[in-house]
Every structure is written in structure tokens, then in C-alpha cells.
PDB file of C-alpha atoms in Angstrom:
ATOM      1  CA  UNK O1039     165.295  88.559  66.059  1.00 66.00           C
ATOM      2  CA  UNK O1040     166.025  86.278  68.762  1.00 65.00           C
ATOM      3  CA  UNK O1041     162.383  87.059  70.737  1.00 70.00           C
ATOM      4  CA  UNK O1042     160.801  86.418  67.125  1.00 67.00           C
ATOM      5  CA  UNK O1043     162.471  83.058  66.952  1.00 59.00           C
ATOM      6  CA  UNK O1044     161.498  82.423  70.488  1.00 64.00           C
ATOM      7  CA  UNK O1045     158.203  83.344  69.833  1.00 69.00           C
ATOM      8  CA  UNK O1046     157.770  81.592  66.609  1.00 72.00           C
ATOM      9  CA  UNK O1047     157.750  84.316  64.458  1.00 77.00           C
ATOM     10  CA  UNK O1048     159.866  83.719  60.876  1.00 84.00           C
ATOM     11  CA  UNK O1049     163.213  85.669  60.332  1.00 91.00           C
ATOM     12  CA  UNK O1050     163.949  84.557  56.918  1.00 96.00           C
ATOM     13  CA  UNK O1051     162.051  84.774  54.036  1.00 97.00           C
ATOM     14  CA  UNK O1052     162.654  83.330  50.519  1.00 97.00           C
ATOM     15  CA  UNK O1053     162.379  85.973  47.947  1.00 98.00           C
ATOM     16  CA  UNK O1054     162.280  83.543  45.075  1.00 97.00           C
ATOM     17  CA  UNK O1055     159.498  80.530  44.911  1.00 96.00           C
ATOM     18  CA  UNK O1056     160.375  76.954  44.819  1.00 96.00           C
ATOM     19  CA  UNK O1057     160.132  77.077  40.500  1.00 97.00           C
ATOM     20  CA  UNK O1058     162.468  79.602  40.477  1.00 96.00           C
ATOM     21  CA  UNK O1059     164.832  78.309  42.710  1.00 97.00           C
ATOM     22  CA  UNK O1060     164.920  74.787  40.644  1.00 97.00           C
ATOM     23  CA  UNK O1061     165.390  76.974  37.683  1.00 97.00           C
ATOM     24  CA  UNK O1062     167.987  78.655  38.804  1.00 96.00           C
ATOM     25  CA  UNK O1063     169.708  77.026  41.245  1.00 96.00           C
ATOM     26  CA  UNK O1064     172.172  79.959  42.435  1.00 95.00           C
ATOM     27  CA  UNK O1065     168.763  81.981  43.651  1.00 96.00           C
ATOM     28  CA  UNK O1066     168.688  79.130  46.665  1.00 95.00           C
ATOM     29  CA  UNK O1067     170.545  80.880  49.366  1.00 91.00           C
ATOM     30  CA  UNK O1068     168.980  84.276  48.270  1.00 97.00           C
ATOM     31  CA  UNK O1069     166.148  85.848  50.956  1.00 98.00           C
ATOM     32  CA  UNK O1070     165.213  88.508  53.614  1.00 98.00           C
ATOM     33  CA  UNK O1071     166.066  89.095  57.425  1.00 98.00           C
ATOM     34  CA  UNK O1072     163.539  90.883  58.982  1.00 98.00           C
ATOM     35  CA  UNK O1073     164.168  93.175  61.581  1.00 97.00           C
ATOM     36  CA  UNK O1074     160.189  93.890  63.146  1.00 97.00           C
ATOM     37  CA  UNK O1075     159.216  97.386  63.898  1.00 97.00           C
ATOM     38  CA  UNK O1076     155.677  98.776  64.182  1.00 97.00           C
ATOM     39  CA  UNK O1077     152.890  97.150  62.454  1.00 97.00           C
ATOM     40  CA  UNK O1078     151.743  98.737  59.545  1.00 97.00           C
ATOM     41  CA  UNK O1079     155.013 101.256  59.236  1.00 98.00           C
ATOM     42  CA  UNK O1080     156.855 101.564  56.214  1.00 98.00           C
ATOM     43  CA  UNK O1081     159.810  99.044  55.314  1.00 98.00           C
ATOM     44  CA  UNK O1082     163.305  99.712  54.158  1.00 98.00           C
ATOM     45  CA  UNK O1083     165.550  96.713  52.634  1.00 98.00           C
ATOM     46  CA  UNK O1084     169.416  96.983  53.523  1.00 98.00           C
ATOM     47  CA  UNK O1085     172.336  95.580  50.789  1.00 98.00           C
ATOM     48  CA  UNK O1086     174.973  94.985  52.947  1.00 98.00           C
ATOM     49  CA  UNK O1087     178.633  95.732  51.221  1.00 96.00           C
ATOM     50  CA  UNK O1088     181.173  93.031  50.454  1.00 96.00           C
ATOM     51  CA  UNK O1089     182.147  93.565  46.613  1.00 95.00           C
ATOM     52  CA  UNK O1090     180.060  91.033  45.222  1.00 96.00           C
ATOM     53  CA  UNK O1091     182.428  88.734  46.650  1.00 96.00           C
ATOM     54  CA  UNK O1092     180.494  88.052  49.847  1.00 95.00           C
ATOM     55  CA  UNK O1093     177.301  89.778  51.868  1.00 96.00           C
ATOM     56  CA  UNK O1094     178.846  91.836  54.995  1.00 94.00           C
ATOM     57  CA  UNK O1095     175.250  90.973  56.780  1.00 96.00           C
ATOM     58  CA  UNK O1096     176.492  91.096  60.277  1.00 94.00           C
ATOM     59  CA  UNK O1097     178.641  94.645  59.867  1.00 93.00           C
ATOM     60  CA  UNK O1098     176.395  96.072  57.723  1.00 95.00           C
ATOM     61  CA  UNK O1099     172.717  94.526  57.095  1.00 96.00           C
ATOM     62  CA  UNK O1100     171.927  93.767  60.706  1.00 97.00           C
ATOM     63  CA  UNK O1101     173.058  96.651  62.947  1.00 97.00           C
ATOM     64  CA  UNK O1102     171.529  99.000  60.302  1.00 98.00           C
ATOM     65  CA  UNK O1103     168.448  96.925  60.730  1.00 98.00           C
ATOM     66  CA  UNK O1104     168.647  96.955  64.563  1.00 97.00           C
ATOM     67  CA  UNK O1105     168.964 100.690  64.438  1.00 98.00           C
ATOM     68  CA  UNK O1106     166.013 101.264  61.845  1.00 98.00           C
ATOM     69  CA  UNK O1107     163.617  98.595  63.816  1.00 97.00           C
ATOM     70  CA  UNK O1108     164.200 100.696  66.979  1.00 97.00           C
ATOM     71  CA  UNK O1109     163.211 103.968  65.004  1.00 97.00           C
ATOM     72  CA  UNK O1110     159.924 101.632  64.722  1.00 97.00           C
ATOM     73  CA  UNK O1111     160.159 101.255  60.785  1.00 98.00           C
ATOM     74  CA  UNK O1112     160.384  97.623  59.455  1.00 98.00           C
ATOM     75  CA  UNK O1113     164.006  96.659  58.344  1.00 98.00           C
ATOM     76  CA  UNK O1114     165.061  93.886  56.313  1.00 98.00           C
ATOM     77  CA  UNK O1115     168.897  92.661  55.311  1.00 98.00           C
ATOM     78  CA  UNK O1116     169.190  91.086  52.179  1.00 98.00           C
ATOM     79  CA  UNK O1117     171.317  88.135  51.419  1.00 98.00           C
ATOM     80  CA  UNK O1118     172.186  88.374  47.794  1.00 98.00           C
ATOM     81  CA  UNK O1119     173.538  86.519  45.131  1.00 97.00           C
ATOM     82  CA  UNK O1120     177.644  86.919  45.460  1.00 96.00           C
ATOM     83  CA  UNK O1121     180.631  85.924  43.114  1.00 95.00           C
ATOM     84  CA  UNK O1122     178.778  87.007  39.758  1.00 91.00           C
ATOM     85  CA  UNK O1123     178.931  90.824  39.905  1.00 93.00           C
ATOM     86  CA  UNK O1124     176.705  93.583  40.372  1.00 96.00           C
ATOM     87  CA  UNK O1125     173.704  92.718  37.977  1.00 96.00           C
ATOM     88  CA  UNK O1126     172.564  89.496  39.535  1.00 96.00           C
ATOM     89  CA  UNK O1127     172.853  90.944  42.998  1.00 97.00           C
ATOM     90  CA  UNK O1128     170.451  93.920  41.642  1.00 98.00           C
ATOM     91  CA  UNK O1129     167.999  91.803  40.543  1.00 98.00           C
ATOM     92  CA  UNK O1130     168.280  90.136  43.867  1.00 98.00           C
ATOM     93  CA  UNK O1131     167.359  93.519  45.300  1.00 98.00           C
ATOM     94  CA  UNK O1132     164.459  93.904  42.866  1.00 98.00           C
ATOM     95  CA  UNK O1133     162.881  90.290  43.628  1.00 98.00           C
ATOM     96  CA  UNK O1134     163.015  91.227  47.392  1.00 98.00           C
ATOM     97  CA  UNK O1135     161.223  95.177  46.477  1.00 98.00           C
ATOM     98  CA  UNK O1136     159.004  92.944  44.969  1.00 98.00           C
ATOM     99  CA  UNK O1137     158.415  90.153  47.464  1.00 98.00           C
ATOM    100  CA  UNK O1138     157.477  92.678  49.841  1.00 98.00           C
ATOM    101  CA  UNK O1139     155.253  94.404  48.195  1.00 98.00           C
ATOM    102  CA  UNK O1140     153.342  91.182  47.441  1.00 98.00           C
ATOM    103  CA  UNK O1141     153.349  90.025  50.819  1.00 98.00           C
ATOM    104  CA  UNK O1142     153.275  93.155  53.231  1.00 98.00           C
ATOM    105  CA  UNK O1143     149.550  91.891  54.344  1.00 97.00           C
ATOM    106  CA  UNK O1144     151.374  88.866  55.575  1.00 96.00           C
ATOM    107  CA  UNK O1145     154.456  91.038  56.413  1.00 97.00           C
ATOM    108  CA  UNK O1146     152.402  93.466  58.310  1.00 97.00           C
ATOM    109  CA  UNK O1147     154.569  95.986  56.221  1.00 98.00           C
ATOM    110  CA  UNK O1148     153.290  99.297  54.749  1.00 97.00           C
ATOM    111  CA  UNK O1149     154.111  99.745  51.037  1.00 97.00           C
ATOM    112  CA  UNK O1150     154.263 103.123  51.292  1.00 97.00           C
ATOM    113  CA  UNK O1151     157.485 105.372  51.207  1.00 97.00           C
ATOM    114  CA  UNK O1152     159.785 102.778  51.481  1.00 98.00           C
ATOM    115  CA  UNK O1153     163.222 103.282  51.444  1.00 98.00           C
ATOM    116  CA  UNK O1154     166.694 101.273  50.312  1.00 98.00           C
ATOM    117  CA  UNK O1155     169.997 101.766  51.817  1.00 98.00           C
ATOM    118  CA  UNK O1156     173.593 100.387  51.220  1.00 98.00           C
ATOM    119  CA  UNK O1157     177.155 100.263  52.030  1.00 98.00           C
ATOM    120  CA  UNK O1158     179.875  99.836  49.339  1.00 97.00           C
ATOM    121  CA  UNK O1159     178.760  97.663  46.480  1.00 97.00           C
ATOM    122  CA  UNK O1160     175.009  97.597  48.429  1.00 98.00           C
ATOM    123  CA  UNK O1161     174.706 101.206  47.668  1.00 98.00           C
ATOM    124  CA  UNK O1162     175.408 100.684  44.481  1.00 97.00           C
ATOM    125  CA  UNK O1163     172.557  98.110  44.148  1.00 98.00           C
ATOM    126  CA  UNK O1164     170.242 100.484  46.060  1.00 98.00           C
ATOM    127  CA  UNK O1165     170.927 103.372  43.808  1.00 98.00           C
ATOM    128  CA  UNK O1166     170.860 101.538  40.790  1.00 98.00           C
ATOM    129  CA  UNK O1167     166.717 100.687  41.757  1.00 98.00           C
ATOM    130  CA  UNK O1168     166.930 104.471  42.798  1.00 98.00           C
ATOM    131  CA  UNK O1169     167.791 105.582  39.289  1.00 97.00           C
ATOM    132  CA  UNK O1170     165.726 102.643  37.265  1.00 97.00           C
ATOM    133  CA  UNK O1171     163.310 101.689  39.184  1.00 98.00           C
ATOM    134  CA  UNK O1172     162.668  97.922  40.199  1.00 98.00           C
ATOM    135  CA  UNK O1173     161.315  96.233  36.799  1.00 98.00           C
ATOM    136  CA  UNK O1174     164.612  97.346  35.276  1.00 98.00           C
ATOM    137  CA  UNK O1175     166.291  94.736  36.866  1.00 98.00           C
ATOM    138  CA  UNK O1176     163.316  91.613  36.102  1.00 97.00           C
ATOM    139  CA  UNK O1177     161.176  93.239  38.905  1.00 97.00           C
ATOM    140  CA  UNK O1178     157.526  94.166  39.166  1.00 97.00           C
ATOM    141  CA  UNK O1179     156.635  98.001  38.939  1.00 97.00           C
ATOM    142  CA  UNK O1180     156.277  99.294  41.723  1.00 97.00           C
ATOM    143  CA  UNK O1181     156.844 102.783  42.264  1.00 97.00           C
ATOM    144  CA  UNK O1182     160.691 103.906  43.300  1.00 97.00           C
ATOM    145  CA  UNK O1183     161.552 104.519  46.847  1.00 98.00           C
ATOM    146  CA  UNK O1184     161.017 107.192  48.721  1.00 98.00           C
ATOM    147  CA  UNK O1185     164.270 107.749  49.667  1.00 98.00           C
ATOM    148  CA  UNK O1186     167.960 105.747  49.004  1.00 98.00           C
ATOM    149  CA  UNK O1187     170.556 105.719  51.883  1.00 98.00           C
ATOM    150  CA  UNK O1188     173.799 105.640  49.876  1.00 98.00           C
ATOM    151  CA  UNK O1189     177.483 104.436  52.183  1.00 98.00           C
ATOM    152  CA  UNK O1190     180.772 104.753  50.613  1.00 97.00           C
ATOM    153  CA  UNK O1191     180.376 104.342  46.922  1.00 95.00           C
ATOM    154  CA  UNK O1192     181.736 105.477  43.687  1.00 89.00           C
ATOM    155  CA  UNK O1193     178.793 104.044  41.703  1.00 92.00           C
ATOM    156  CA  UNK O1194     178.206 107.392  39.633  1.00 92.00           C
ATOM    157  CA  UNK O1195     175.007 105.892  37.137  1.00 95.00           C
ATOM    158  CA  UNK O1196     172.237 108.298  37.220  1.00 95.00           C
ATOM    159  CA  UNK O1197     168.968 108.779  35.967  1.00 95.00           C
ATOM    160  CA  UNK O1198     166.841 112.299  35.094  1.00 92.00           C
ATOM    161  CA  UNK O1199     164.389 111.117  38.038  1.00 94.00           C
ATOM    162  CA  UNK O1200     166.199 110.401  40.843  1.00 97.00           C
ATOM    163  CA  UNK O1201     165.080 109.782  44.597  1.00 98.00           C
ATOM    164  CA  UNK O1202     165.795 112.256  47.514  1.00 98.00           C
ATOM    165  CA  UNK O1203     169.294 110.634  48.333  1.00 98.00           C
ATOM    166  CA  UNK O1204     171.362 110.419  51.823  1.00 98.00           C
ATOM    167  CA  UNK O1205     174.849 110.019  51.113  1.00 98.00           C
ATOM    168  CA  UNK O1206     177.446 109.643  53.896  1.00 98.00           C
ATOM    169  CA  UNK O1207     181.629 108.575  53.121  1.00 98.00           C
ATOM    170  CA  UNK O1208     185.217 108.699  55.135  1.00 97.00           C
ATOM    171  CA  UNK O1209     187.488 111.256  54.296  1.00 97.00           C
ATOM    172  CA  UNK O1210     190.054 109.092  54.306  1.00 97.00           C
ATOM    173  CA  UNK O1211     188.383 106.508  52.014  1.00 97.00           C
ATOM    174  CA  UNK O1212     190.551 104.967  49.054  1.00 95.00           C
ATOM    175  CA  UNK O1213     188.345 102.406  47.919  1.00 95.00           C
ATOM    176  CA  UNK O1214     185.300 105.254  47.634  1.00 94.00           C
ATOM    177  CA  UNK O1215     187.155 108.425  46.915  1.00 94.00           C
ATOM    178  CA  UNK O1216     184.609 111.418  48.758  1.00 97.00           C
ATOM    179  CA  UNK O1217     185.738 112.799  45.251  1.00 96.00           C
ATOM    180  CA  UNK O1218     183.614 110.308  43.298  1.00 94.00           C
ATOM    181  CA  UNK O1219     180.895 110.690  45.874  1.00 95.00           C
ATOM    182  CA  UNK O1220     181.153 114.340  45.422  1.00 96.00           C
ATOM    183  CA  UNK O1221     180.666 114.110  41.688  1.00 96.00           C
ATOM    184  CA  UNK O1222     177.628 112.387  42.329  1.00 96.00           C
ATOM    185  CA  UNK O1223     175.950 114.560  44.718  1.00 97.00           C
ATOM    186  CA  UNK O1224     176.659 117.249  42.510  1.00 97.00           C
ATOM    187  CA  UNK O1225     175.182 115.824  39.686  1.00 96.00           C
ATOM    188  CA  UNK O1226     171.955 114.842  40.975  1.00 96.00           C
ATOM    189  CA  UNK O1227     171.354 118.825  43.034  1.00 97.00           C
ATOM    190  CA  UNK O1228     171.712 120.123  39.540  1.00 96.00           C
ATOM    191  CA  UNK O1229     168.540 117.891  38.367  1.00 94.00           C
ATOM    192  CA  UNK O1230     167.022 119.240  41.177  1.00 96.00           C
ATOM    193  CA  UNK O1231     167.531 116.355  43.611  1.00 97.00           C
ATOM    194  CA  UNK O1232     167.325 116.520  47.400  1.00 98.00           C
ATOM    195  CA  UNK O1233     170.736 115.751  48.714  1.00 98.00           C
ATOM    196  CA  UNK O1234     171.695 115.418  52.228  1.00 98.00           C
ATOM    197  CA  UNK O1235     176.264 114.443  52.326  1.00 98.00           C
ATOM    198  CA  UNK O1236     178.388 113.731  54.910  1.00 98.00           C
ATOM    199  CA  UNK O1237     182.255 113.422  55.019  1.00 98.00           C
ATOM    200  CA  UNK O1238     183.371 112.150  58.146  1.00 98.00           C
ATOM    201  CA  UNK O1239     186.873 113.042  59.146  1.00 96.00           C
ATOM    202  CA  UNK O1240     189.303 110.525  59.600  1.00 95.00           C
ATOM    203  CA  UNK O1241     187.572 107.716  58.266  1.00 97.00           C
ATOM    204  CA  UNK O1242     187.837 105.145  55.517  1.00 97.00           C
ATOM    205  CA  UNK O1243     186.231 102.777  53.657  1.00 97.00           C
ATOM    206  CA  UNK O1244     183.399 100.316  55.343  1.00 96.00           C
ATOM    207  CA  UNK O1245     182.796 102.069  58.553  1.00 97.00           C
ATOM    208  CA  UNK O1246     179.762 100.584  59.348  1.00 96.00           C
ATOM    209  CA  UNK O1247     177.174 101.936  62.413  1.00 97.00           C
ATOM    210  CA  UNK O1248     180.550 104.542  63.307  1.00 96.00           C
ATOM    211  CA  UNK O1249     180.300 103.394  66.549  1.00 96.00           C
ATOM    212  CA  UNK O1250     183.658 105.709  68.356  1.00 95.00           C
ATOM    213  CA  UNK O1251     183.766 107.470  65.500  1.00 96.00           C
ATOM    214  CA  UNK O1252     182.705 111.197  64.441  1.00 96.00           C
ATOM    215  CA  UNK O1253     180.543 108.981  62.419  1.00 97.00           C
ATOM    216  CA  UNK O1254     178.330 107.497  65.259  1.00 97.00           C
ATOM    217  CA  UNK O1255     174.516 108.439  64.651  1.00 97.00           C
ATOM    218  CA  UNK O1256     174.408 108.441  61.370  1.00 98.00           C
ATOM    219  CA  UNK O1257     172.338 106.081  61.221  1.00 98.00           C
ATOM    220  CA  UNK O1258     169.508 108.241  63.063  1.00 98.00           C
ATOM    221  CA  UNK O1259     170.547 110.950  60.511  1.00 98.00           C
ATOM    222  CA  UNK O1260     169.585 108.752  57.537  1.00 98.00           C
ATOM    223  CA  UNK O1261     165.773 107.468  59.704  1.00 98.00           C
ATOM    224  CA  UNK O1262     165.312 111.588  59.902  1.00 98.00           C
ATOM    225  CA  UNK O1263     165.944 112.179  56.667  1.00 98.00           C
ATOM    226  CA  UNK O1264     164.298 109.298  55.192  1.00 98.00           C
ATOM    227  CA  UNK O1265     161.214 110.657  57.592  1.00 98.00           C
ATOM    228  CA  UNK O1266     161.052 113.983  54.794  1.00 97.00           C
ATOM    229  CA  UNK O1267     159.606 111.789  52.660  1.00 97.00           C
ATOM    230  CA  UNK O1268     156.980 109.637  54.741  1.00 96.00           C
ATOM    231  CA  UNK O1269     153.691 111.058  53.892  1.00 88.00           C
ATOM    232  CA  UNK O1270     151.259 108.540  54.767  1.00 67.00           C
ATOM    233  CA  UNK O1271     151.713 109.716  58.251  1.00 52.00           C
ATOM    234  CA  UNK O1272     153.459 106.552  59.505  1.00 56.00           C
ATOM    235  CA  UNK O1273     156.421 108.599  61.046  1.00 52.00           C
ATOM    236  CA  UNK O1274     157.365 108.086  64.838  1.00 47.00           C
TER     237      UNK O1274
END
């Protein structure tokens, strides 16, 4: 991010136009970090945790980012509405969907496969456009993603067409029971869903990258199996 700066290159992008931000004054402080990878590769859009309450960018929107941009996919964190609950931070996550698949020319972006991932009250934004699909939530229609990268969650809404789905959670996690996480993954392998869970040891709730933890990598684990599901041949 810093060499794009350097080099000119935009970091931030508005996801809502100048109308709609005078209409709505609360969409102001709304956009997209981008985290560059290969030109032309598919994207994935991170919703950092923080219980509506605030957007954890910097523990959990830009390492995941970092860590997805070196994989050479294009990564963006998205700053979201706070303070108001979960709807107006999903439609936050559908504008930006949508944003990028309006602009990926500009973006240099592929629209194909992408996926969304999400810690905490991010993955329940990301699964909620997983389950719904992107117009659901004031949107365009776009097709779902190819993939949702779910962190510590007990969001349990699910659809009958649901996206292959990487779920990871702490053992020791009180805010995110593995239970409720559990009941999820159960429920979508019975509607035929491909499921790929994790329970790390020792852990609780908003663990981040897992850097010194049994957790570490995961991150890698999520690109590989997010990769299952890139068929456009834009894989590394």
C-alpha cells in the first residue's frame, strides 16, 4: 500500500457516488482498501470484525489482505458503516460487490470467482451475501461468490443455495461458541455444501492472522481452498 501511494496509485476507493453520499450522509466514511495483486486475478473483499460497533481494519481487514495480495489475488478491506447494526453494514458489503464489479476495468480486477471473507460480525456480513446474494441487500445482481471465508461466528441464517464455505473458530471461544459454528457447518453438508472447519485448540474469540498460534497459516488454508473454486484459470 505504501509503494502504491508512493507511486501514485489510489488505496481508497468510495463505494458510494457523491448523490448518494449527500443523501445519506452516514455512507461518507464508507469505501475500499485495496491490497494489489496480479492484474487481471480474481478479487476477494474482507469485513473486518468489531460488532458493528467499530471496523477492526488493522487486525483483521489488512493483514488478511496482505496475506491474500501475496497469494497474487486482489484483496480489498472494507470500511463499513458502524453503530447501526448488521443490515446497514451488509448493504455496505453489497455496494462494494457491486462497485467492483462496475469498475474492475479500472480496477484491473477479474470478476470472476470472487470470494468474501470475515471475522466475527464480518463473517456474518459475508455469509449473509453468501446465502442471499448481493441485490438482497440494495445491490446489483451479480452472481454469488465463489467461495465465503467465514472467522468466529455464530451467525446461523442459511439459504438452500449456499457457497462452498471455509469456516475456521477457537476452541476456547465464548463469544462464537465452535458449538454454534458446528451447527452451521452441519447444516449446510446436509444441503450438499462443500465445507472445509477448523477448531483451533486453545484459542478464543478474534484471533486474527494466528500468528504463534496452532492457528498460524490459516490464512493460506482459506487462498487454497478458495483456489477449488477458481475456474477461469487465474490460480497461482
Amino acid at each position: 500500500m505504501i509503494d502504491d501511494v508512493a507511486s501514485g496509485k489510489p488505496v481508497f476507493y468510495d463505494i458510494y457516488t457523491e448523490a448518494q453520499k449527500r443523501a445519506d450522509p452516514t455512507k461518507e466514511q464508507t469505501g475500499l482498501f485495496f491490497f494489489r495483486g496480479r492484474p487481471g486475478a480474481p478479487f476477494a473483499i474482507i469485513s473486518p470484525g468489531g460488532g458493528f460497533s467499530y471496523v477492526g481494519s488493522v487486525h483483521e481487514g489488512f493483514p488478511y489482505a496482505v496475506q491474500i495480495a501475496r497469494k497474487g489475488y486482489n484483496a480489498f478491506a472494507l470500511k463499513y458503516r458502524t453503530g447501526r447494526g448488521g443490515a446497514l453494514a451488509t448493504e455496505d458489503l453489497a455496494a462494494a460487490v457491486s462497485y467492483v464489479f462496475k469498475n474492475a476495468g479500472t480496477l484491473g480486477v477479474s470478476t470472476n470467482d470472487y470470494s468474501l471473507w470475515g471475522s466475527s460480525a464480518g463473517a456474518r456480513m459475508a455469509a449473509a451475501i453468501g446465502s442471499h446474494g448481493v441485490s438482497a441487500f440494495g445491490g446489483d445482481d451479480p452472481p454469488k461468490p465463489s467461495a465465503v471465508v467465514m472467522a468466529y461466528t455464530s451467525h446461523s441464517d442459511t439459504s438452500s443455495d449456499e457457497p462452498p464455505t471455509f469456516v475456521v473458530v477457537g476452541k476456547e471461544d465464548g463469544i462464537a461458541p465452535p458449538s454454534a459454528m458446528e451447527r452451521r457447518v452441519a447444516t449446510l453438508r446436509r444441503a450438499g455444501t462443500e465445507v472445509e472447519y477448523h477448531r483451533y485448540e486453545g484459542l478464543g474469540h478474534g484471533f486474527g492472522l494466528g500468528s504463534g498460534t496452532n492457528a498460524k497459516g490459516w490464512i493460506a488454508d482459506a487462498v487454497r481452498f478458495w483456489e477449488k473454486f477458481i475456474t477461469n484459470g487465474n490460480t497461482r
